[in-house]
């Protein structure tokens, strides 16, 4: 049985492939992302996300790292094959929630593209 997410610990809940899961960007997950995105520190990571423009591969890495940080033993390839309600906007919501829970000032920003959500950070 899965517990409930604790926002004070930076955890969020998301339903992926019909299963409720806990995601958390632990220090290990953040170190994994620093290496994956070739940035030198957490500020560089937050700066990368602040553009509000993430590729699909970026979202896979972020969600994958969050899942692993939350105790889910899934590879990025597994994450890439998962489906969620809301399609791309649903993935963007998960990424935005995860970044907000981790960095505090991070949220989803409106784009000029029909009101769709894009991930943005305010380091």
Tab-separated table of C-alpha atoms in Angstrom, residues 19-93:
chain	number	residue	atom	x	y	z
A	19	UNK	CA	-1.431	3.935	-10.512
A	20	UNK	CA	-1.071	6.603	-7.839
A	21	UNK	CA	2.616	7.137	-7.167
A	22	UNK	CA	4.753	9.346	-4.938
A	23	UNK	CA	7.419	11.502	-6.620
A	24	UNK	CA	10.184	13.411	-4.830
A	25	UNK	CA	13.337	15.127	-6.028
A	26	UNK	CA	15.655	13.928	-3.267
A	27	UNK	CA	19.296	15.048	-3.163
A	28	UNK	CA	20.189	11.901	-5.075
A	29	UNK	CA	17.540	12.652	-7.709
A	30	UNK	CA	18.773	16.256	-7.984
A	31	UNK	CA	22.366	15.044	-8.393
A	32	UNK	CA	21.138	12.706	-11.141
A	33	UNK	CA	19.474	15.670	-12.898
A	34	UNK	CA	22.565	17.887	-12.512
A	35	UNK	CA	24.593	15.223	-14.320
A	36	UNK	CA	21.909	14.562	-16.948
A	37	UNK	CA	21.549	18.265	-17.789
A	38	UNK	CA	25.285	19.051	-17.441
A	39	UNK	CA	24.845	21.840	-14.894
A	40	UNK	CA	27.277	22.557	-12.078
A	41	UNK	CA	24.881	23.112	-9.181
A	42	UNK	CA	21.272	23.465	-8.054
A	43	UNK	CA	21.140	27.086	-9.218
A	44	UNK	CA	22.106	25.937	-12.700
A	45	UNK	CA	19.376	23.332	-12.571
A	46	UNK	CA	16.742	25.883	-11.512
A	47	UNK	CA	17.997	28.282	-14.184
A	48	UNK	CA	17.602	25.600	-16.844
A	49	UNK	CA	13.987	25.079	-15.835
A	50	UNK	CA	13.209	28.809	-15.597
A	51	UNK	CA	12.971	29.204	-19.364
A	52	UNK	CA	9.581	27.504	-19.305
A	53	UNK	CA	10.614	25.457	-22.335
A	54	UNK	CA	11.193	21.783	-21.690
A	55	UNK	CA	11.613	19.040	-24.238
A	56	UNK	CA	9.738	15.759	-23.904
A	57	UNK	CA	13.041	14.119	-22.923
A	58	UNK	CA	13.487	16.699	-20.148
A	59	UNK	CA	10.062	15.826	-18.743
A	60	UNK	CA	10.858	12.099	-18.905
A	61	UNK	CA	14.085	12.677	-16.942
A	62	UNK	CA	12.391	14.902	-14.352
A	63	UNK	CA	9.476	12.535	-13.799
A	64	UNK	CA	11.822	9.522	-13.771
A	65	UNK	CA	14.123	11.115	-11.181
A	66	UNK	CA	11.084	12.104	-9.106
A	67	UNK	CA	9.688	8.591	-9.250
A	68	UNK	CA	13.009	7.063	-8.219
A	69	UNK	CA	13.328	9.648	-5.414
A	70	UNK	CA	9.863	8.584	-4.269
A	71	UNK	CA	10.914	4.936	-4.071
A	72	UNK	CA	9.657	3.726	-7.446
A	73	UNK	CA	12.251	1.575	-9.205
A	74	UNK	CA	11.583	2.666	-12.782
A	75	UNK	CA	13.988	3.493	-15.594
A	76	UNK	CA	13.475	6.515	-17.832
A	77	UNK	CA	12.481	4.090	-20.607
A	78	UNK	CA	9.620	2.881	-18.382
A	79	UNK	CA	8.526	6.480	-17.772
A	80	UNK	CA	8.596	7.231	-21.508
A	81	UNK	CA	6.093	4.419	-22.102
A	82	UNK	CA	3.660	5.536	-19.362
A	83	UNK	CA	0.427	7.330	-20.089
A	84	UNK	CA	-1.517	9.839	-18.019
A	85	UNK	CA	-4.788	11.689	-18.255
A	86	UNK	CA	-4.382	15.003	-20.028
A	87	UNK	CA	-1.536	13.960	-22.339
A	88	UNK	CA	1.311	16.459	-22.638
A	89	UNK	CA	-0.485	19.009	-20.450
A	90	UNK	CA	-0.804	16.319	-17.759
A	91	UNK	CA	2.930	15.590	-17.905
A	92	UNK	CA	3.667	19.324	-17.704
A	93	UNK	CA	1.417	19.612	-14.633
